[in-house]
Structures are given as C-alpha cells and as structure tokens.
Short mmCIF file of C-alpha atoms in Angstrom, two decimals:
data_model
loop_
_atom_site.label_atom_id
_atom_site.label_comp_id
_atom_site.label_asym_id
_atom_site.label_seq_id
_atom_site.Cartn_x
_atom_site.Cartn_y
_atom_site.Cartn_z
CA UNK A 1 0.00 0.00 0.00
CA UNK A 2 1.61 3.11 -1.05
CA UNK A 3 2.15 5.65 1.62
CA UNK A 4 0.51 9.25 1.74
CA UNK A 5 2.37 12.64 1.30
CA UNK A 6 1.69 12.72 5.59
CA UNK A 7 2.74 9.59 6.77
CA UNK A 8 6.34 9.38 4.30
CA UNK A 9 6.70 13.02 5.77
CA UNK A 10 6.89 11.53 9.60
CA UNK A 11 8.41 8.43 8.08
CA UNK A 12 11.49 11.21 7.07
CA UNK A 13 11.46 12.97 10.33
CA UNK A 14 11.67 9.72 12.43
CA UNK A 15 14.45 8.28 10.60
CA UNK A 16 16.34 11.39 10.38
CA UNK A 17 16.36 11.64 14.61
CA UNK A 18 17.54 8.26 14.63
CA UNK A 19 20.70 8.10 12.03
CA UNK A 20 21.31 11.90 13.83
CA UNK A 21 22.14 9.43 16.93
CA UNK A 22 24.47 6.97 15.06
CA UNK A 23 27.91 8.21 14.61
CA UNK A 24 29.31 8.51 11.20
CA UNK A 25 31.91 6.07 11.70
CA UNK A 26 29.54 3.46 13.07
CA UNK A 27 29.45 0.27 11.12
CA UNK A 28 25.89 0.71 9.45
CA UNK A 29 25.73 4.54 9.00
CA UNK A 30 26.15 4.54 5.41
CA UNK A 31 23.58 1.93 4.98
CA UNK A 32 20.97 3.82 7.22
CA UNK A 33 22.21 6.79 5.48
CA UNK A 34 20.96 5.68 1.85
CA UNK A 35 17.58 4.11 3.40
CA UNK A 36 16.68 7.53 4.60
CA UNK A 37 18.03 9.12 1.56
CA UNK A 38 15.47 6.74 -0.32
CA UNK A 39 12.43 7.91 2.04
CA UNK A 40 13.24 11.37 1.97
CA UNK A 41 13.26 11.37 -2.26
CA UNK A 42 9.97 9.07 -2.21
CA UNK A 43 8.90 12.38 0.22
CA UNK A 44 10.45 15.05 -2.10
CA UNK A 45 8.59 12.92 -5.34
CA UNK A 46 5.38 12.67 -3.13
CA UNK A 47 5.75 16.39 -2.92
CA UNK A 48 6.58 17.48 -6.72
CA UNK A 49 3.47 15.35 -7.83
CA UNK A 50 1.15 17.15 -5.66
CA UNK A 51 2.41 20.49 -7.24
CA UNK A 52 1.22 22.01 -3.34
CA UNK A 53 3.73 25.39 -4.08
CA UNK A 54 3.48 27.92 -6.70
CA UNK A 55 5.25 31.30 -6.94
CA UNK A 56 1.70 32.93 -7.46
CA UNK A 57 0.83 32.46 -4.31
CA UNK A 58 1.49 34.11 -1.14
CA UNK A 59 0.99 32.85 2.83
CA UNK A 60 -2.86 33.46 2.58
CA UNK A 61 -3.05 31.13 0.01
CA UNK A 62 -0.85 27.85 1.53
CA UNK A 63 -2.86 26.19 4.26
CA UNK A 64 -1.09 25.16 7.74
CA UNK A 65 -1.13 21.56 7.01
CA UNK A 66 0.46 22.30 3.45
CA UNK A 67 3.24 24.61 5.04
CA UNK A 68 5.32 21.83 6.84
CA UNK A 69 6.22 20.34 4.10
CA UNK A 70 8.31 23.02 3.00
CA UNK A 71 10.40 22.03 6.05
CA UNK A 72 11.42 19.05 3.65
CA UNK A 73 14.07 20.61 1.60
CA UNK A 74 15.71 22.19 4.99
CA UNK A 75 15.76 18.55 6.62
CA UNK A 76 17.03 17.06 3.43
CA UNK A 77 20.12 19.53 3.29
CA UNK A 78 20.96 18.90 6.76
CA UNK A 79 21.05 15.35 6.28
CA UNK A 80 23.29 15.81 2.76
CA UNK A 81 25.41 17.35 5.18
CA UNK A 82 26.11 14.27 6.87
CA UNK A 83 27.44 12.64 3.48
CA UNK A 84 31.17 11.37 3.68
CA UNK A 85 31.92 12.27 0.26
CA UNK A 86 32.88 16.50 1.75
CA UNK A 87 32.86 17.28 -2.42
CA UNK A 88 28.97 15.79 -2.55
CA UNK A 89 27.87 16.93 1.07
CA UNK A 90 28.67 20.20 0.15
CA UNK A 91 27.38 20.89 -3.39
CA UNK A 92 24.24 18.98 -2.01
CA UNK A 93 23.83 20.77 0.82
CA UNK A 94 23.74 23.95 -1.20
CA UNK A 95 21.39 22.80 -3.42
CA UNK A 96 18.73 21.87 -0.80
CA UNK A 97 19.49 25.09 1.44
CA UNK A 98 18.69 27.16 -2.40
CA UNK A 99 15.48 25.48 -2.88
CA UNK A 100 13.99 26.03 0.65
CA UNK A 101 15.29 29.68 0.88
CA UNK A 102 13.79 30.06 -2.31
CA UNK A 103 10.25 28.35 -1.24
CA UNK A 104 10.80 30.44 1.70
CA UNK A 105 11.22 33.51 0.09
CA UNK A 106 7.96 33.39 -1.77
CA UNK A 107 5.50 32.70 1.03
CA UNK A 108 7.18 35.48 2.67
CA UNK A 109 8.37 33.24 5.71
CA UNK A 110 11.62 34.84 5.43
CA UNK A 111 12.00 37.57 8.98
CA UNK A 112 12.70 41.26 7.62
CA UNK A 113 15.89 40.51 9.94
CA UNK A 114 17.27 37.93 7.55
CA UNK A 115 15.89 39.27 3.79
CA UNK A 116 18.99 40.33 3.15
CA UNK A 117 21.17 37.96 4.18
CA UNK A 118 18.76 35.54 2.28
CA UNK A 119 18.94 36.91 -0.79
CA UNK A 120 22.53 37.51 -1.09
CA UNK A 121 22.73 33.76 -0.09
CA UNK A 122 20.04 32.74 -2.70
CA UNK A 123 21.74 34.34 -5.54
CA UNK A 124 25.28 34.07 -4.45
CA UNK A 125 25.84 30.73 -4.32
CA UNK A 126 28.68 31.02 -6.59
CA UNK A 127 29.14 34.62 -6.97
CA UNK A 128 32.01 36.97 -5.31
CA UNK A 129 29.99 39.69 -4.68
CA UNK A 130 27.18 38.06 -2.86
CA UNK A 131 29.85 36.35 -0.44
CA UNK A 132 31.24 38.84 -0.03
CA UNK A 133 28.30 40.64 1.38
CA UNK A 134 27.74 38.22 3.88
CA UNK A 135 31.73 37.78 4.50
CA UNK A 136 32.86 41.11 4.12
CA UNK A 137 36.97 41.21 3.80
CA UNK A 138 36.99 43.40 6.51
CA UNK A 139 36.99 41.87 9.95
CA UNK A 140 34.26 44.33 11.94
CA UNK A 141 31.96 43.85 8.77
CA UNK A 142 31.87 39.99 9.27
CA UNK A 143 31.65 40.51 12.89
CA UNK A 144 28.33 42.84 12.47
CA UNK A 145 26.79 40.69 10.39
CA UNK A 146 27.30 37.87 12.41
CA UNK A 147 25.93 39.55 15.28
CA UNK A 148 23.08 40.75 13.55
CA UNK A 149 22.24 37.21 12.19
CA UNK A 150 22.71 36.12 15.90
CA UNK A 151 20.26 38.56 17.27
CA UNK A 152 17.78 37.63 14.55
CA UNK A 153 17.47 33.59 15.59
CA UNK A 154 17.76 34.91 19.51
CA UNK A 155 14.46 36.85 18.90
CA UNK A 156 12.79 33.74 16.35
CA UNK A 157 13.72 31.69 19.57
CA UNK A 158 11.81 34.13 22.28
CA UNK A 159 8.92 33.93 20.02
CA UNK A 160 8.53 30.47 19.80
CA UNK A 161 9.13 29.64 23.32
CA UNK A 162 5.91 32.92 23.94
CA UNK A 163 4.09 30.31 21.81
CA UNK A 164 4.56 27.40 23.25
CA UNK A 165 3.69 28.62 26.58
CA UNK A 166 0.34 30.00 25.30
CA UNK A 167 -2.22 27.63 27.15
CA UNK A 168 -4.44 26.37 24.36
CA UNK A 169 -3.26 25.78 20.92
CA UNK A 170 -5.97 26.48 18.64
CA UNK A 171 -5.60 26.86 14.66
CA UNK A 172 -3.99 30.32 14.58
CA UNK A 173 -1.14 29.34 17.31
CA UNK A 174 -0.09 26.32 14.95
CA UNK A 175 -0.05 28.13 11.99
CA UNK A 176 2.26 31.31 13.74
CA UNK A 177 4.21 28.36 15.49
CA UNK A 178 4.78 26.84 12.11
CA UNK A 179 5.68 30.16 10.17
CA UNK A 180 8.30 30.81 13.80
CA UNK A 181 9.55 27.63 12.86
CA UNK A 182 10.38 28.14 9.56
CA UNK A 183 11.64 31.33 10.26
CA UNK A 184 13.91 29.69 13.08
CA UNK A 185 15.02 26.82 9.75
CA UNK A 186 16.22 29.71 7.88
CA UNK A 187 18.34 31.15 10.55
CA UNK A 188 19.75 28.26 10.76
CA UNK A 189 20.34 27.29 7.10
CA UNK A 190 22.52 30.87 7.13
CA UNK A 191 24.74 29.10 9.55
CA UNK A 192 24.65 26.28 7.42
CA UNK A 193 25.83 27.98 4.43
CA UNK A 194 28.43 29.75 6.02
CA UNK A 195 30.33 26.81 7.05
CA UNK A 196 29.99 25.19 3.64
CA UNK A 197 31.08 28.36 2.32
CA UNK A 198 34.26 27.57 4.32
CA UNK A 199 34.14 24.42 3.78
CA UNK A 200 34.25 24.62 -0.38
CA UNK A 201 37.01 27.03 -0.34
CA UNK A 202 39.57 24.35 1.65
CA UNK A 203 37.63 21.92 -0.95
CA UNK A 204 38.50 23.95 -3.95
CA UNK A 205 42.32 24.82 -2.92
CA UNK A 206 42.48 20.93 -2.29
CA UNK A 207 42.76 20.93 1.19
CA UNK A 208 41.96 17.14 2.24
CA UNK A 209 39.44 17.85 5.02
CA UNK A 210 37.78 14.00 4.92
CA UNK A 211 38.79 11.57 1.99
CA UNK A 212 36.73 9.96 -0.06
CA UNK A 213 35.36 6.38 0.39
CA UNK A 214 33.53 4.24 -2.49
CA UNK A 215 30.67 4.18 -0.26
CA UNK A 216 29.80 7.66 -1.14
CA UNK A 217 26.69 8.63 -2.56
CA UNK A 218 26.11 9.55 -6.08
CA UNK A 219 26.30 13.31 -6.79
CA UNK A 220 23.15 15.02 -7.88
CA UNK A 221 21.60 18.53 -8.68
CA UNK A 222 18.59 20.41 -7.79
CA UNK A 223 17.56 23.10 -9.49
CA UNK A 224 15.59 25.59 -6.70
CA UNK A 225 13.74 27.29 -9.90
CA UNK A 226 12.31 24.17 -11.39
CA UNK A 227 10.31 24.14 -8.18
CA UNK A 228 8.35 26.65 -10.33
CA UNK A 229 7.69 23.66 -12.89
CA UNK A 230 6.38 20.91 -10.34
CA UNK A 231 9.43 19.99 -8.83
CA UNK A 232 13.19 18.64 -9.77
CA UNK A 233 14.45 15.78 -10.52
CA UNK A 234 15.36 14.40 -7.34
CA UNK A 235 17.91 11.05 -6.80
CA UNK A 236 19.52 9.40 -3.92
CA UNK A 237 19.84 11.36 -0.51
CA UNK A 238 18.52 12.47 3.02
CA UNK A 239 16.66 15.20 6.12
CA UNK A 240 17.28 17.24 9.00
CA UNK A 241 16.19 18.29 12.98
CA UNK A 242 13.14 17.53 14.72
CA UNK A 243 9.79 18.17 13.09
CA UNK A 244 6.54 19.79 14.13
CA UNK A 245 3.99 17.13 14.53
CA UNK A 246 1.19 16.54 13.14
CA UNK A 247 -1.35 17.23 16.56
CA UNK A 248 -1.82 20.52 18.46
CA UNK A 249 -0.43 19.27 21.30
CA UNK A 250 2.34 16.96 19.94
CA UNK A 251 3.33 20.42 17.93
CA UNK A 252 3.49 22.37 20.90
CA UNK A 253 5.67 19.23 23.00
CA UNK A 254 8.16 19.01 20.13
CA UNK A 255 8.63 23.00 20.10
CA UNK A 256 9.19 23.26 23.69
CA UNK A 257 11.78 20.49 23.11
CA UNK A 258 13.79 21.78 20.36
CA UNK A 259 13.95 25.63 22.02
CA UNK A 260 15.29 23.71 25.72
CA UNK A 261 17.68 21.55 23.28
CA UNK A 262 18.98 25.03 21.35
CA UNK A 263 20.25 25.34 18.00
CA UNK A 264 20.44 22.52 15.29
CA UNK A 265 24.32 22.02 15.43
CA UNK A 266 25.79 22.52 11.77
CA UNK A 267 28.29 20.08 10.37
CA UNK A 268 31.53 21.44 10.11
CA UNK A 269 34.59 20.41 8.28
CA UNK A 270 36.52 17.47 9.91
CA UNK A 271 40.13 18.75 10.61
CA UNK A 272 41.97 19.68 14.31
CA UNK A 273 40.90 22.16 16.20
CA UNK A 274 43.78 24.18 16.03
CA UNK A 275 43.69 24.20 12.32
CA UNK A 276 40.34 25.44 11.94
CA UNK A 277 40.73 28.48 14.83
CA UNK A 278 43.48 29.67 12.47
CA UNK A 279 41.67 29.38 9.33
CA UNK A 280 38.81 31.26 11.45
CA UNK A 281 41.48 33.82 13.12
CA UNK A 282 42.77 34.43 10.24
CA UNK A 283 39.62 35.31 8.23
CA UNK A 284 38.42 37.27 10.98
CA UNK A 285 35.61 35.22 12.25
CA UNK A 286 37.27 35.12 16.09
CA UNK A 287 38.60 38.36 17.68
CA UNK A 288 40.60 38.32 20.74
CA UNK A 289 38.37 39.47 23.64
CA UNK A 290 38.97 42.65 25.14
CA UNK A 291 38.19 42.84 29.34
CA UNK A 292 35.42 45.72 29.49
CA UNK A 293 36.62 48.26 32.37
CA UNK A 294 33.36 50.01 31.57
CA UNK A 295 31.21 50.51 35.16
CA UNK A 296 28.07 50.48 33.15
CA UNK A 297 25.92 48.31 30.64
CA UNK A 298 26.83 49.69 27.39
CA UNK A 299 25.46 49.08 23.62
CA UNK A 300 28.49 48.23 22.94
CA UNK A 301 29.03 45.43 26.00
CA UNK A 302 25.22 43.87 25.32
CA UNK A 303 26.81 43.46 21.41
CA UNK A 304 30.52 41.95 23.08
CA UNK A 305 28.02 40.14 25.12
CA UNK A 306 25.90 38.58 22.17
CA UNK A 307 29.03 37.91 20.46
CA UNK A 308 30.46 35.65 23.14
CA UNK A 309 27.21 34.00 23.41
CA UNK A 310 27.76 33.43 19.93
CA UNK A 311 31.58 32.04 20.19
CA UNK A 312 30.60 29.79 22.93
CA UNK A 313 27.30 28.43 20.15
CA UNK A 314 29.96 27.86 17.83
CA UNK A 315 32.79 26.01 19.18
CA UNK A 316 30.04 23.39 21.47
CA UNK A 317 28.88 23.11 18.07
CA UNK A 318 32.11 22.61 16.69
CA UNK A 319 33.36 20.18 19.43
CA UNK A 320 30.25 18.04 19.01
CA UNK A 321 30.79 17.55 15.31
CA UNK A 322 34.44 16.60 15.40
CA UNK A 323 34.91 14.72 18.13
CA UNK A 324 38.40 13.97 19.69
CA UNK A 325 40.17 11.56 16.64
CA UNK A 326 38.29 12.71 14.20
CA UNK A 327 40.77 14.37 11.92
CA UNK A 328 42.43 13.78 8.59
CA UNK A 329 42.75 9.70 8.49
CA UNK A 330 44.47 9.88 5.36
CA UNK A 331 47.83 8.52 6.58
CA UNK A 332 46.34 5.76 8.70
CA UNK A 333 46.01 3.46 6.21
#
C-alpha cells in the first residue's frame, strides 16, 4: 500500500532523529544513510506530484497543514550534510538550502531581519559579490553581520518559546508556530551555508578535510527554480532536525523540546581544532576578547556580550561535530 504525502513526511522525520544518533563512523551509517536518503526522495517525489507550491501564491493562500512540508528541503540539506563524500555533502547541501530559501522567500516566511542575508545567499551561491556581502573582507563587517544574524534567531527563539507557553493551541497558534519555525530553519540554514562556504574554499584549494570512500553517494543537482515547474528531478539522498507534529499538542511538545535543546548544530569540516581556529582567526571570524573596564551596561558590552554568546554556540557546536580523533585519516592506512 503506497504511503501518503503525511505519513512518508513523519516516516522522514523519524528516521532522520535516529541516524542523527548513530555516529558517522559506526558500522551501518552509510547503509541507514541511503535508506533515509530513499524515504526522503519518495517524500520530495510525493511532494513534486502534488504540485502544493506555486510562486503565485502568497501565505494566505498555503494552508497550515500544506506549510510543513516546505520544512522538507531544509531537513534534506541537513542530512546531505552528513554525506562522507565533503565534495557531494557540500554541493548537495547547497542545493537543498537554495530550494527552501527560495520556497521560503515566496510565502514570505523569510524575517525582515534575515531578507537580506537571504537573498545575497540565494543568488550568491557562486558569486564573489554576494559572499562577499555576507563575509565582508573586513573583519568588523563579518563581525556585524554575524551579530546581527545572531540577534535575529535569539528573537525567532523568544517567540517560539511565547508560543509554546500559550495555554491552548488552537488553529492560529499552529499556523504562527509553524511560520516561527520556519523562520527559526532559515536562521539556521545561514549558519549552514556559512560553514559550507568555508568548507568549499579548503575543498576547492584541495585541502583534504575527509577523503573519499567508495561508499559515497552519487552526486546530484537540484535546481531551486524548477520548483516553479512541479518539482526537480530528485535522486539518492537524506533530512534534517526535529519536526513539528502533526497534533496541536504533539506540535506544541516538540517545540518546547527543540527551544530547551537550542540550535540545530551545523556540520563542520573534519580537521583539528587548532587548524580550523586559524583558518577562522585568520579570516576574521574570532577576535581576541577585550576585558570591558566600563562601570556600566553599554550598547556596545550587550553586542561583546551577544558575540560571546555566539563564540561559545559555535565552538560546542564545533566540538560536538568533530569529536576527539576525528581528523584527517588519510595517513592511517
């Protein structure tokens, strides 16, 4: 019996918060890997044959239950993050991250907070001036931006977590908590980008961050504008974090669950720590602190403040995905 749009959507989401629990170097990872790459693509087919999206509608048009599965083009970049082939994972990753910014972007569920950061990421995928905007050359530029982006996902996050405390969630609470949640996903995909931004670069200068294994998954493309057309093409691949669910209440138990478990930690290229604080020193994305002799709360502390917060995101997050031994293997046979 074939499965509906619904139940291969929860199908996804429950098989991508169990292979987020195995570790990549675990004996059956890659096999797990390529049977939730095969549900998430039935999903993703599911989808395109429905032809739910158009770009000539806006929010008032796309019902609550039809919104979530936007959320499927997020999830499946975060899982073709997890790909061991770094050249695939990455060009993947960006592929998925274009077509849900773009879906995104047409409904509107893009904050004003992030349009621009959104569209420069949308259309600069491969061009210089469009990463440059969101990595300006000059050290206090990239540090502004990221503590704008920073400040954006802190007040997604407050929102959501006002929701979720509301006593009774009727029909409009799901649908804001859904369009928070999305809003939250995009944040995050930002985050995403950026790393596989750095990531690439090392990539392209063939810098061996994690070789290659024949068990890698084939390489594919998706074109974001042929979502216009009913859908791409879609082969072989995977999802992302926790899901809303389907019920008021289950909704409202998995949001207050993913706001106490904080962000959706982005996969990071494998390499020693040391290396990759002097790639990031060097480009300007750490400064060295500076002790604030200032008696009183300042602008300027509450941003110093926000950008520690930040630091301290980014290397747990960093720690967590390259755990101790984790490095280049190359040379160990």
């Amino acid at each position: 019996m074939e499965m509906s749009l619904k139940e291969l959507f929860n199908d996804c989401v429950a098989r991508y918060n169990n292979i987020t629990e195995l570790s990549p170097r675990s004996e059956d990872f890659i096999e797990r890997y390529n049977e939730t790459v095969k549900v998430f693509d039935q999903c993703i087919h599911a989808l395109r044959q429905l032809s739910l999206y158009s770009s000539n509608e806006d929010l008032e048009d796309l019902s609550t239950s039809d919104m979530r599965y936007i959320s499927i083009y997020f999830y499946r970049g975060k899982i073709a993050e997890m790909n061991v082939d770094r050249h695939v994972a990455v060009n993947d990753s960006m592929q998925y991250f274009a077509t849900f910014l773009k879906l995104a972007e047409d409904y509107g569920l893009v904050p004003d907070s992030l349009k621009k950061f959104v569209e420069a990421a949308k259309n600069g995928s491969s061009a210089e001036t469009a990463d440059n905007f969101i990595h300006p050359k000059n050290p206090e530029g990239r540090r502004k931006n990221k503590i704008e982006q920073f400040r954006a996902e802190k007040e997604i996050r407050e929102r959501l977590k006002a929701l979720s405390m509301r006593p009774h969630a009727d029909e409009d609470v799901v649908r804001e908590t859904q369009i928070a949640q999305i809003a939250l996903q995009v944040a995050n995909t930002l985050t995403s980008i950026e790393s596989l931004r750095l990531e690439k670069g090392l990539i392209d200068k063939k810098v061996d961050v994690v070789p290659q294994t024949k068990n890698s998954i084939d390489e594919t493309r998706l074109d974001y504008e042929s979502i216009r057309r009913g859908g791409p093409r879609l082969p072989h691949r995977g999802p992302g974090p926790t899901i809303l669910e389907s019920t008021k209440h289950g909704l409202m138990r998995t949001l207050d669950r993913d706001i106490r478990r904080g962000p959706d930690p982005s996969t990071l290229p494998t390499m020693g720590i040391d290396e990759y604080l002097d790639i990031e020193r060097r480009r300007g994305g750490i400064l060295d602190s500076q002790p604030s002799q200032k008696p009183e709360h300042t602008d300027e502390e509450s941003e110093d403040e926000d950008e520690k917060t930040m630091k301290e995101r980014e290397w747990d997050e960093f720690k967590e995905s390259n755990p101790k031994g984790s490095g280049n293997t190359m040379n160990n046979g």
